[in-house]
Coordinates of C-alpha atoms and ligand atoms in Angstrom, one line a residue:
X1 CA 42.7 47.7 -59.5
X2 CA 39.9 45.6 -60.9
X3 CA 36.6 45.3 -59.0
X4 CA 36.3 41.7 -57.9
X5 CA 33.3 39.9 -59.3
X6 CA 32.2 36.6 -57.5
X7 CA 30.3 35.4 -60.6
X8 CA 33.4 35.7 -62.8
X9 CA 35.4 33.9 -60.1
X10 CA 32.7 31.1 -59.9
X11 CA 33.2 30.5 -63.6
X12 CA 36.5 28.8 -62.8
X13 CA 34.6 26.1 -60.9
X14 CA 32.6 23.4 -62.6
X15 CA 30.6 23.1 -59.4
X16 CA 29.1 26.4 -60.3
X17 CA 28.3 25.6 -63.9
X18 CA 24.7 26.3 -65.0
X19 CA 24.1 22.6 -65.9
X20 CA 25.0 21.6 -62.4
X21 CA 22.7 24.1 -60.7
X22 CA 19.4 22.3 -60.0
X23 CA 20.5 20.3 -57.0
X24 CA 23.5 22.3 -56.0
X25 CA 23.6 23.3 -52.4
X26 CA 24.7 26.7 -51.3
X27 CA 28.2 25.7 -50.2
X28 CA 29.3 27.4 -47.0
X29 CA 31.7 24.7 -45.9
X30 CA 34.9 26.0 -47.5
X31 CA 37.0 25.7 -44.3
X32 CA 36.4 21.9 -44.5
X33 CA 37.3 21.8 -48.2
X34 CA 36.9 24.2 -51.1
X35 CA 35.4 23.4 -54.5
X36 CA 37.9 22.5 -57.2
X37 CA 39.2 24.8 -59.9
X38 CA 38.5 23.6 -63.5
X39 CA 42.3 23.5 -64.3
X40 CA 42.9 21.3 -61.3
X41 CA 40.2 18.9 -62.6
X42 CA 41.5 19.2 -66.2
X43 CA 45.2 18.5 -65.5
X44 CA 44.5 15.6 -63.2
X45 CA 42.1 13.9 -65.6
X46 CA 44.4 14.6 -68.5
X47 CA 47.3 13.2 -66.7
X48 CA 45.5 9.9 -66.1
X49 CA 44.1 9.9 -69.7
X50 CA 47.2 10.8 -71.7
X51 CA 50.3 11.2 -69.6
X52 CA 50.2 8.5 -66.9
X53 CA 53.6 7.1 -65.9
X54 CA 55.5 6.8 -62.6
X55 CA 58.1 9.3 -61.7
X56 CA 61.8 9.1 -60.9
X57 CA 62.2 5.6 -62.1
X58 CA 61.5 4.3 -65.6
X59 CA 63.8 4.8 -68.6
X60 CA 61.2 6.0 -71.0
X61 CA 59.8 9.3 -72.3
X62 CA 56.5 9.2 -70.6
X63 CA 58.1 8.7 -67.2
X64 CA 60.6 11.4 -68.0
X65 CA 57.8 13.8 -68.8
X66 CA 55.9 12.9 -65.7
X67 CA 59.0 13.5 -63.6
X68 CA 59.6 16.9 -65.2
X69 CA 56.0 17.9 -64.4
X70 CA 56.3 16.5 -60.9
X71 CA 59.4 18.5 -60.2
X72 CA 58.1 21.6 -61.9
X73 CA 55.3 21.4 -59.4
X74 CA 57.9 21.5 -56.6
X75 CA 59.3 24.6 -58.1
X76 CA 55.8 26.2 -58.3
X77 CA 55.4 25.3 -54.6
X78 CA 58.8 26.8 -53.7
X79 CA 57.8 30.1 -55.4
X80 CA 54.4 30.0 -53.8
X81 CA 55.8 30.0 -50.3
X82 CA 59.0 31.8 -51.2
X83 CA 61.3 29.0 -49.9
X84 CA 65.0 29.2 -50.8
X85 CA 65.2 25.8 -52.4
X86 CA 63.0 23.0 -53.7
X87 CA 64.9 20.8 -51.2
X88 CA 62.8 22.6 -48.6
X89 CA 59.5 21.3 -50.1
X90 CA 58.3 17.9 -49.0
X91 CA 55.1 16.5 -50.5
X92 CA 52.7 15.0 -47.9
X93 CA 49.1 13.8 -47.8
X94 CA 48.1 17.1 -46.2
X95 CA 48.5 19.2 -43.1
X96 CA 47.9 16.3 -40.7
X97 CA 50.7 14.2 -42.2
X98 CA 53.0 17.2 -42.4
X99 CA 52.7 17.8 -38.6
X100 CA 53.1 14.1 -38.0
X101 CA 56.3 14.1 -40.1
X102 CA 57.7 17.1 -38.1
X103 CA 56.6 15.6 -34.8
X104 CA 58.2 12.2 -35.5
X105 CA 61.3 13.1 -37.4
X106 CA 62.2 16.4 -35.7
X107 CA 60.6 16.7 -32.3
X108 CA 60.8 13.0 -31.3
X109 CA 64.5 12.9 -32.1
X110 CA 65.5 16.2 -30.5
X111 CA 63.3 16.8 -27.5
X112 CA 64.0 15.4 -24.0
X113 CA 62.4 15.2 -20.7
X114 CA 61.3 18.5 -19.3
X115 CA 61.5 20.3 -22.7
X116 CA 58.4 22.3 -23.5
X117 CA 56.2 22.4 -26.6
X118 CA 53.9 25.5 -26.8
X119 CA 50.5 25.2 -28.5
X120 CA 47.4 27.4 -28.2
X121 CA 43.8 26.6 -27.2
X122 CA 42.7 27.3 -30.8
X123 CA 44.6 24.4 -32.4
X124 CA 43.0 21.8 -34.7
X125 CA 43.4 18.2 -33.4
X126 CA 46.0 17.8 -36.1
X127 CA 48.2 20.2 -34.3
X128 CA 47.7 18.7 -30.8
X129 CA 47.6 14.9 -31.0
X130 CA 50.9 14.4 -32.8
X131 CA 52.6 16.5 -30.1
X132 CA 50.9 14.5 -27.3
X133 CA 52.6 11.4 -28.9
X134 CA 55.9 13.3 -28.7
X135 CA 55.5 14.0 -25.0
X136 CA 54.8 10.3 -24.4
X137 CA 57.9 9.3 -26.3
X138 CA 60.3 11.9 -24.9
X139 CA 59.0 13.2 -21.5
X140 CA 58.6 16.7 -23.0
X141 CA 55.5 18.6 -21.8
X142 CA 52.9 20.7 -23.6
X143 CA 52.1 24.3 -22.5
X144 CA 49.1 26.1 -23.9
X145 CA 48.7 29.8 -24.9
X146 CA 45.3 31.3 -24.0
X147 CA 43.3 33.4 -26.4
X148 CA 42.1 37.0 -26.0
X149 CA 38.4 37.9 -25.9
X150 CA 38.4 38.2 -29.7
X151 CA 39.8 34.6 -30.1
X152 CA 43.3 35.5 -31.2
X153 CA 46.3 34.0 -29.4
X154 CA 46.9 36.4 -26.4
X155 CA 50.1 38.3 -27.0
X156 CA 50.3 39.4 -23.4
X157 CA 50.5 35.8 -22.3
X158 CA 53.5 34.9 -24.4
X159 CA 56.2 36.1 -21.9
X160 CA 54.6 34.1 -19.1
X161 CA 54.5 30.9 -21.1
X162 CA 57.8 31.0 -23.0
X163 CA 61.0 30.1 -21.1
X164 CA 64.4 28.7 -21.8
X165 CA 62.7 25.3 -21.6
X166 CA 60.5 26.1 -24.7
X167 CA 62.0 24.1 -27.5
X168 CA 59.2 24.0 -30.0
X169 CA 56.2 26.3 -30.7
X170 CA 53.5 25.0 -33.1
X171 CA 50.7 27.4 -33.8
X172 CA 47.8 27.9 -36.2
X173 CA 48.0 31.0 -38.4
X174 CA 44.2 31.3 -38.7
X175 CA 42.1 28.9 -36.7
X176 CA 39.4 26.9 -38.5
X177 CA 36.9 27.9 -35.7
X178 CA 38.0 31.5 -34.8
X179 CA 38.7 32.8 -38.3
X180 CA 41.2 35.4 -37.1
X181 CA 44.8 36.0 -37.9
X182 CA 47.1 35.2 -35.0
X183 CA 50.0 37.4 -34.1
X184 CA 52.5 35.0 -35.7
X185 CA 55.3 37.6 -36.1
X186 CA 55.3 38.4 -32.3
X187 CA 55.3 34.7 -31.6
X188 CA 58.2 34.0 -33.9
X189 CA 60.2 36.8 -32.3
X190 CA 59.5 35.5 -28.8
X191 CA 60.4 31.9 -29.9
X192 CA 63.6 33.1 -31.5
X193 CA 64.5 34.9 -28.2
X194 CA 64.4 31.6 -26.3
X195 CA 65.9 29.5 -29.2
X196 CA 62.7 27.5 -29.9
X197 CA 61.8 26.0 -33.3
X198 CA 58.6 27.3 -34.9
X199 CA 56.0 25.3 -36.8
X200 CA 53.1 27.2 -38.5
X201 CA 49.9 25.5 -39.4
X202 CA 48.7 27.5 -42.5
X203 CA 45.9 25.1 -43.4
X204 CA 43.2 27.8 -43.3
X205 CA 45.4 30.8 -44.0
X206 CA 46.6 29.6 -47.4
X207 CA 43.3 30.3 -49.2
X208 CA 43.2 33.9 -47.9
X209 CA 46.7 35.2 -47.7
X210 CA 50.0 35.0 -49.5
X211 CA 52.5 32.9 -47.6
X212 CA 56.2 34.0 -47.4
X213 CA 58.1 31.6 -45.2
X214 CA 61.2 33.8 -45.2
X215 CA 59.2 36.8 -44.1
X216 CA 57.5 34.8 -41.4
X217 CA 60.9 33.3 -40.5
X218 CA 59.3 30.0 -39.3
X219 CA 61.2 26.8 -39.3
X220 CA 58.4 24.6 -40.7
X221 CA 55.1 25.5 -42.3
X222 CA 52.4 23.1 -43.4
X223 CA 49.2 23.2 -45.5
X224 CA 46.9 21.1 -47.7
X225 CA 45.9 21.6 -51.3
X226 CA 42.2 20.9 -50.8
X227 CA 41.5 24.0 -48.8
X228 CA 42.8 26.2 -51.7
X229 CA 40.8 24.8 -54.6
X230 CA 43.2 21.9 -55.2
X231 CA 42.9 18.1 -54.8
X232 CA 42.4 16.1 -51.6
X233 CA 45.2 13.9 -50.3
X234 CA 48.1 16.2 -51.0
X235 CA 49.8 18.9 -49.1
X236 CA 53.3 20.0 -48.2
X237 CA 55.8 20.6 -45.5
X238 CA 58.1 23.6 -45.9
X239 CA 61.2 23.1 -43.7
X240 CA 64.5 24.9 -43.4
X241 CA 67.0 22.9 -45.3
X242 CA 69.5 22.5 -42.4
X243 CA 66.7 21.2 -40.2
X244 CA 65.4 18.8 -42.8
X245 CA 68.9 17.6 -43.6
X246 CA 69.6 16.7 -40.0
X247 CA 66.3 14.8 -39.6
X248 CA 65.9 11.1 -40.1
X249 CA 63.5 9.9 -42.9
X250 CA 59.8 9.6 -42.1
X251 CA 59.0 6.3 -43.9
X252 CA 61.2 3.8 -45.5
X253 CA 61.1 1.9 -48.8
X254 CA 61.5 2.8 -52.5
X255 CA 62.3 6.3 -53.8
X256 CA 63.9 7.5 -50.5
X257 CA 67.1 5.5 -50.7
X258 CA 70.5 6.0 -52.3
X259 CA 71.6 2.4 -52.0
X260 CA 70.0 -0.7 -50.5
X261 CA 72.0 -3.7 -49.5
X262 CA 71.6 -6.4 -46.9
X263 CA 75.0 -5.2 -45.7
X264 CA 73.6 -1.7 -45.1
X265 CA 71.2 0.9 -46.7
X266 CA 71.9 4.6 -47.2
X267 CA 69.2 7.2 -47.7
X268 CA 68.6 9.7 -50.5
X269 CA 69.1 13.4 -50.5
X270 CA 66.5 16.1 -49.8
X271 CA 63.6 16.2 -50.5
X272 CA 63.4 12.6 -51.6
X273 CA 64.5 11.1 -48.4
X274 CA 61.0 12.1 -47.0
X275 CA 59.0 10.7 -49.9
X276 CA 59.0 6.9 -49.7
X277 CA 57.0 5.0 -52.3
X278 CA 55.2 6.1 -55.4
X279 CA 54.0 9.6 -54.6
X280 CA 50.6 11.2 -55.3
X281 CA 51.8 12.3 -58.7
X282 CA 48.4 13.5 -60.0
X283 CA 47.7 15.2 -56.7
X284 CA 51.0 17.1 -56.9
X285 CA 50.3 18.2 -60.5
X286 CA 46.8 19.3 -59.5
X287 CA 48.2 21.1 -56.4
X288 CA 50.6 23.1 -58.6
X289 CA 47.7 24.2 -60.7
X290 CA 45.8 25.4 -57.6
X291 CA 48.9 27.3 -56.5
X292 CA 49.2 28.9 -59.9
X293 CA 45.6 29.9 -59.8
X294 CA 45.9 31.5 -56.3
X295 CA 49.1 33.3 -57.3
X296 CA 47.3 34.7 -60.4
X297 CA 44.6 36.3 -58.3
X298 CA 44.6 40.0 -57.5
X299 CA 44.8 39.3 -53.8
X300 CA 44.0 42.9 -52.9
X301 CA 40.7 42.8 -54.9
X302 CA 39.8 39.4 -53.3
X303 CA 40.6 40.7 -49.8
X304 CA 38.4 43.8 -50.5
X305 CA 35.6 41.6 -51.6
X306 CA 36.1 39.3 -48.6
X307 CA 36.1 42.3 -46.3
X308 CA 32.8 43.5 -47.7
X309 CA 31.1 40.1 -47.4
X310 CA 32.6 39.7 -43.8
X311 CA 31.1 43.0 -42.7
X312 CA 27.8 42.4 -44.3
X313 CA 27.4 38.8 -43.1
X314 CA 28.6 39.6 -39.6
X315 CA 26.1 42.5 -39.3
X316 CA 23.2 40.4 -40.6
X317 CA 24.0 37.5 -38.3
X318 CA 24.3 39.9 -35.3
X319 CA 20.7 40.9 -36.0
X320 CA 19.3 37.4 -35.6
X321 CA 17.5 37.0 -32.2
X322 CA 19.3 34.5 -29.9
X323 CA 22.4 34.2 -32.1
X324 CA 25.7 34.4 -30.2
X325 CA 29.1 34.4 -31.8
X326 CA 31.9 32.4 -30.2
X327 CA 34.1 35.5 -30.0
X328 CA 33.8 39.3 -30.0
X329 CA 34.4 41.2 -33.2
X330 CA 34.4 40.4 -36.9
X331 CA 36.5 37.6 -38.3
X332 CA 39.5 38.3 -40.5
X333 CA 38.4 35.7 -43.1
X334 CA 34.7 35.0 -44.0
X335 CA 34.3 32.2 -41.4
X336 CA 31.5 32.6 -38.9
X337 CA 31.2 30.5 -35.8
X338 CA 28.0 30.9 -33.8
X339 CA 25.3 29.3 -31.8
X340 CA 21.6 29.7 -32.2
X341 CA 18.7 28.8 -29.9
X342 CA 19.1 25.0 -30.4
X343 CA 22.0 22.6 -30.7
X344 CA 24.4 23.4 -33.5
X345 CA 23.7 20.1 -35.2
X346 CA 20.0 21.0 -35.3
X347 CA 20.7 24.3 -37.0
X348 CA 23.0 22.5 -39.5
X349 CA 20.4 19.8 -40.2
X350 CA 17.7 22.4 -40.7
X351 CA 20.0 24.3 -43.2
X352 CA 20.8 21.0 -44.9
X353 CA 17.1 20.3 -45.3
X354 CA 17.0 23.7 -47.2
X355 CA 20.0 22.8 -49.3
X356 CA 22.6 24.9 -47.4
X357 CA 25.9 23.2 -46.5
X358 CA 27.5 24.3 -43.3
X359 CA 29.4 22.4 -40.6
X360 CA 28.4 21.9 -37.0
X361 CA 30.0 20.4 -33.9
X362 CA 33.5 20.7 -32.5
X363 CA 35.3 21.1 -35.8
X364 CA 38.2 18.9 -34.7
X365 CA 39.0 21.5 -32.0
X366 CA 37.6 19.9 -28.9
X367 CA 40.1 21.6 -26.5
X368 CA 38.9 25.0 -27.8
X369 CA 35.3 24.1 -26.8
X370 CA 36.4 22.8 -23.5
X371 CA 38.3 26.1 -22.9
X372 CA 35.1 28.0 -23.9
X373 CA 32.9 25.7 -21.9
X374 CA 30.7 25.2 -24.9
X375 CA 29.5 22.0 -26.7
X376 CA 30.2 23.1 -30.3
X377 CA 29.0 25.6 -32.8
X378 CA 27.7 26.2 -36.3
X379 CA 30.4 27.3 -38.8
X380 CA 29.6 29.0 -42.1
X381 CA 32.8 29.4 -44.1
X382 CA 32.7 31.3 -47.4
X383 CA 35.0 31.5 -50.4
X384 CA 35.2 34.2 -53.0
X385 CA 32.6 32.4 -55.2
X386 CA 30.0 32.9 -52.5
X387 CA 27.7 35.9 -53.0
X388 CA 25.7 38.4 -51.0
X389 CA 22.5 36.9 -52.4
X390 CA 23.5 33.5 -50.9
X391 CA 24.2 35.3 -47.6
X392 CA 20.7 36.9 -47.8
X393 CA 19.0 33.5 -48.2
X394 CA 21.1 32.1 -45.4
X395 CA 20.1 34.9 -43.1
X396 CA 16.5 34.5 -44.1
X397 CA 16.7 30.8 -43.3
X398 CA 18.2 31.4 -39.9
X399 CA 15.4 33.8 -39.1
X400 CA 12.9 31.1 -40.2
X401 CA 14.7 28.6 -38.0
X402 CA 14.3 30.8 -34.9
X403 CA 10.6 31.5 -35.8
X404 CA 9.8 27.8 -36.6
X405 CA 11.3 26.8 -33.2
X406 CA 8.9 29.2 -31.5
X407 CA 5.9 28.0 -33.5
X408 CA 6.8 24.3 -33.0
X409 CA 6.5 24.7 -29.2
X410 CA 2.7 25.4 -29.7
X411 CA 2.2 22.7 -32.3
X412 CA 3.7 20.0 -30.1
X413 CA 1.6 20.9 -27.2
X414 CA -1.4 20.5 -29.4
X415 CA -0.2 17.1 -30.7
X416 CA -1.7 14.0 -29.2
X417 CA 1.0 11.6 -30.4
X418 CA 2.4 9.5 -27.7
X419 CA 5.1 7.0 -28.4
X420 CA 5.3 5.5 -24.9
X421 CA 1.8 4.0 -24.8
X422 CA 1.3 1.7 -27.7
X423 CA -1.5 -0.8 -28.5
X424 CA -1.2 -2.9 -31.8
X425 CA -2.4 -1.6 -35.2
X426 CA -1.9 -3.0 -38.6
X427 CA 1.0 -1.3 -40.5
X428 CA 1.4 -0.9 -44.2
X429 CA 1.3 -4.6 -45.1
X430 CA 3.6 -4.2 -48.0
X431 CA 6.6 -3.5 -45.9
X432 CA 6.3 -4.1 -42.2
X433 CA 5.7 -7.2 -40.1
X434 CA 2.4 -6.4 -38.3
X435 CA 3.2 -8.6 -35.4
X436 CA 5.9 -6.3 -34.2
X437 CA 4.5 -2.8 -34.8
X438 CA 2.3 -0.8 -32.6
X439 CA 0.1 2.3 -32.8
X440 CA 2.8 4.7 -32.1
X441 CA 4.9 3.2 -34.9
X442 CA 2.0 3.4 -37.3
X443 CA 1.4 7.0 -36.3
X444 CA 5.0 7.9 -37.0
X445 CA 4.8 6.3 -40.4
X446 CA 1.6 8.1 -41.2
X447 CA 3.0 11.5 -40.1
X448 CA 6.0 10.9 -42.2
X449 CA 4.0 9.7 -45.2
X450 CA 2.1 13.0 -45.1
X451 CA 5.2 15.1 -44.7
X452 CA 6.3 16.5 -48.1
X453 CA 9.9 16.3 -49.1
X454 CA 12.9 16.3 -46.8
X455 CA 12.0 19.7 -45.6
X456 CA 8.6 18.4 -44.3
X457 CA 10.1 15.2 -42.9
X458 CA 12.8 17.2 -41.1
X459 CA 10.2 19.4 -39.5
X460 CA 8.4 16.3 -38.4
X461 CA 11.6 15.0 -36.8
X462 CA 12.0 18.2 -34.9
X463 CA 8.4 18.0 -33.7
X464 CA 8.8 14.4 -32.6
X465 CA 11.9 15.3 -30.6
X466 CA 9.7 17.1 -28.1
X467 CA 8.0 13.8 -27.3
X468 CA 11.1 12.2 -26.0
X469 CA 11.3 12.1 -22.2
X470 CA 14.7 13.5 -21.3
X471 CA 17.1 11.4 -19.2
X472 CA 18.5 12.9 -16.0
X473 CA 22.1 14.2 -16.0
X474 CA 23.3 11.3 -13.9
X475 CA 21.7 8.8 -16.2
X476 CA 23.6 10.4 -19.1
X477 CA 27.0 8.8 -18.3
X478 CA 29.8 6.9 -19.9
X479 CA 28.1 3.5 -19.4
X480 CA 24.9 4.6 -21.2
X481 CA 26.7 6.4 -24.0
X482 CA 26.2 4.8 -27.4
X483 CA 29.4 4.4 -29.4
X484 CA 29.5 5.2 -33.1
X485 CA 27.2 8.3 -33.1
X486 CA 28.6 11.7 -34.1
X487 CA 26.4 13.4 -31.5
X488 CA 26.2 12.3 -27.9
X489 CA 23.5 9.6 -27.5
X490 CA 22.6 7.8 -24.3
X491 CA 20.5 4.6 -24.0
X492 CA 19.2 2.6 -21.1
X493 CA 17.2 -0.6 -21.2
X494 CA 14.9 -2.2 -18.6
X495 CA 13.1 -5.6 -18.8
X496 CA 9.7 -5.7 -17.1
X497 CA 8.0 -8.7 -15.4
X498 CA 6.2 -9.6 -18.6
X499 CA 9.6 -9.8 -20.3
X500 CA 9.0 -6.7 -22.3
X501 CA 11.8 -4.2 -22.9
X502 CA 11.6 -0.5 -22.1
X503 CA 14.1 1.9 -23.4
X504 CA 15.0 5.5 -22.4
X505 CA 17.3 7.4 -24.6
X506 CA 18.5 11.0 -25.0
X507 CA 20.8 13.1 -27.1
X508 CA 22.4 16.5 -27.0
X509 CA 20.9 17.3 -30.5
X510 CA 17.2 17.8 -31.1
X511 CA 17.4 16.1 -34.5
X512 CA 18.8 13.0 -32.9
X513 CA 16.1 13.1 -30.2
X514 CA 13.5 13.1 -33.0
X515 CA 15.2 10.2 -34.7
X516 CA 15.3 8.4 -31.3
X517 CA 11.5 8.7 -31.0
X518 CA 11.2 7.1 -34.4
X519 CA 13.6 4.3 -33.5
X520 CA 12.1 3.7 -30.1
X521 CA 8.6 3.6 -31.5
X522 CA 9.6 0.4 -33.2
X523 CA 11.1 -1.3 -30.1
X524 CA 9.3 0.1 -27.0
X525 CA 7.5 -2.5 -24.9
X526 CA 8.5 -5.4 -27.1
X527 CA 9.7 -8.9 -26.3
X528 CA 13.2 -10.0 -27.1
X529 CA 11.8 -12.1 -30.0
X530 CA 9.9 -9.1 -31.4
X531 CA 12.9 -6.9 -31.2
X532 CA 15.2 -9.4 -32.9
X533 CA 12.6 -10.1 -35.6
X534 CA 11.7 -6.5 -36.5
X535 CA 12.9 -5.5 -39.9
X536 CA 14.2 -2.0 -39.2
X537 CA 15.7 -1.4 -42.6
X538 CA 12.2 -1.8 -44.2
X539 CA 10.8 0.4 -41.5
X540 CA 13.3 3.1 -42.3
X541 CA 12.8 2.7 -46.0
X542 CA 9.1 3.0 -45.6
X543 CA 9.6 6.2 -43.7
X544 CA 11.9 7.6 -46.4
X545 CA 14.4 8.4 -43.7
X546 CA 17.9 7.1 -44.2
X547 CA 18.3 8.3 -47.8
X548 CA 18.1 11.8 -46.4
X549 CA 20.6 11.4 -43.6
X550 CA 24.3 11.9 -44.0
X551 CA 26.2 8.5 -44.0
X552 CA 27.6 9.4 -40.6
X553 CA 24.2 10.2 -39.1
X554 CA 22.7 7.1 -40.8
X555 CA 25.5 5.0 -39.2
X556 CA 24.7 6.7 -35.9
X557 CA 21.0 5.7 -36.2
X558 CA 22.1 2.1 -37.0
X559 CA 24.5 2.2 -34.0
X560 CA 21.5 3.0 -31.8
X561 CA 19.5 0.1 -33.3
X562 CA 22.5 -2.2 -32.9
X563 CA 22.7 -1.3 -29.2
X564 CA 19.0 -1.9 -28.7
X565 CA 19.3 -5.3 -30.3
X566 CA 22.4 -6.2 -28.3
X567 CA 21.0 -5.3 -24.9
X568 CA 17.7 -7.1 -25.6
X569 CA 19.3 -10.4 -26.8
Ligands
PLP601 N1 44.8 22.6 -39.3 C1 43.7 23.3 -39.5 C2 43.7 24.7 -39.0 C3 42.7 22.9 -40.2 O1 41.6 23.6 -40.5 C4 42.7 21.5 -40.7 C5 41.6 21.0 -41.5 O2 40.4 21.4 -41.3 C6 43.8 20.8 -40.5 C7 44.9 21.3 -39.7 C8 44.0 19.4 -41.0 O3 44.1 19.4 -42.4 P1 44.0 18.1 -43.3 O4 42.7 17.4 -42.9 O5 43.9 18.6 -44.7 O6 45.2 17.3 -43.0

């Protein structure tokens, strides 16, 4: 067996080319999507450049060749999951569409009132919401399997949840938050014993394990190409032929028909009856390339490497003061979900300021966080191109984050900045209308101007966050919640006798509280006319703020501004 070398593995990925290195972040967000293999990029761009034609329709060579490639890809997928026939492989947009297809075409047409669908607390929204729609349409109900203290589906609970009413079981193989392999074999056995149909969500598993649908003995299995080095917008449903055959089509139109007439239309055979319209041809071809790449890997060597990086990272993370993992024990794949002293989004935004890409929040698994009674977590998810050196820098940064939090406490106490009392001062004439800006605003601008780079500005935001007076728990309610922010943000407005507006605001994330201080500095104690006239975009531009925020966070800041302007109209 060859020793796995992450640097050689990285050579397959243009993202890791030397020429692209200067601004490249350390990418620890592989559970969201992986980087793309060079062959995937090559075959997709080559198809568009030299081979482009539609499939299954035109009577010319180019189309015939495109059709052959397209159907060869289906054979690659059949082999990849060990399905019996290519009729069992249906192309979809991804895992989400795959589950929707099964929910609408299978569950909705076969389940009835009182039937039970079994899910677990660790499911992604994609494996919850489609089933909730089924329950509304059919009167079926959802039952939820609990997790053990390591975060795996609790085997001992299966017998108490499954019954003769269990008609469908849809479970995640490896959760995108827990990172542990669920006891799928035991679950399939229990489902078979009560005659239930089994759906497996392999979205996260597919990049880490070989998939054999016959060995798993599931009825359906779904995954997406983009989590295994392939393109976005393409995935597949594996379904047992007899089940797919009995199901009605998913969508209707071209490609999925045998004959169309105003006197009656008949549908095509498998797999085409589920593939209405021009498919994602280039996606399918790129997906096949990704499957070929994964199949070519020495999975044992990759697993050994992953095991070593898991143990190393888990140990190093455990040594960080204040860090808590979501679950006990090491993960089975290199995916680490944890919380640190501050809000998860603050940790992620600190890491982002230091060019590390991780994800923070509820990770499309809100019911899991409700079950754990937690607000979210930071998730660092690694792939085989990630190295121990990157892990070391990551750990050093997290130590720095903890330390800087402690130091910042002292600094803020010493600070004399106040954004709530604010006489007028002249701003930078070049950009801001001086009739609407006060001391506090100027002071914010000055502090930002002095801060060097995004790192410095980010630190400034964190310090400013301490200046925001927190709202009480009762004030933070549905009616004060600002819509359109990715974090929870609450805003209340009050007009004084001089017709000046006063705002209180709060957020669950420190970074947002810092941004709120900046936003409120521009609007606090101002008349309606001033608020409406204030040029906030120039203010942000002058601060060098929005260009550093992610589009969703930038939109969140704008949503706060919109709310302020709306209430004060
Ligand atoms: N299921 C799991 C476990 C996932 O991790 C994801 C994506 O993160 C999905 C389903 C949805 O996949 P997609 O967004 O590719 O449809």
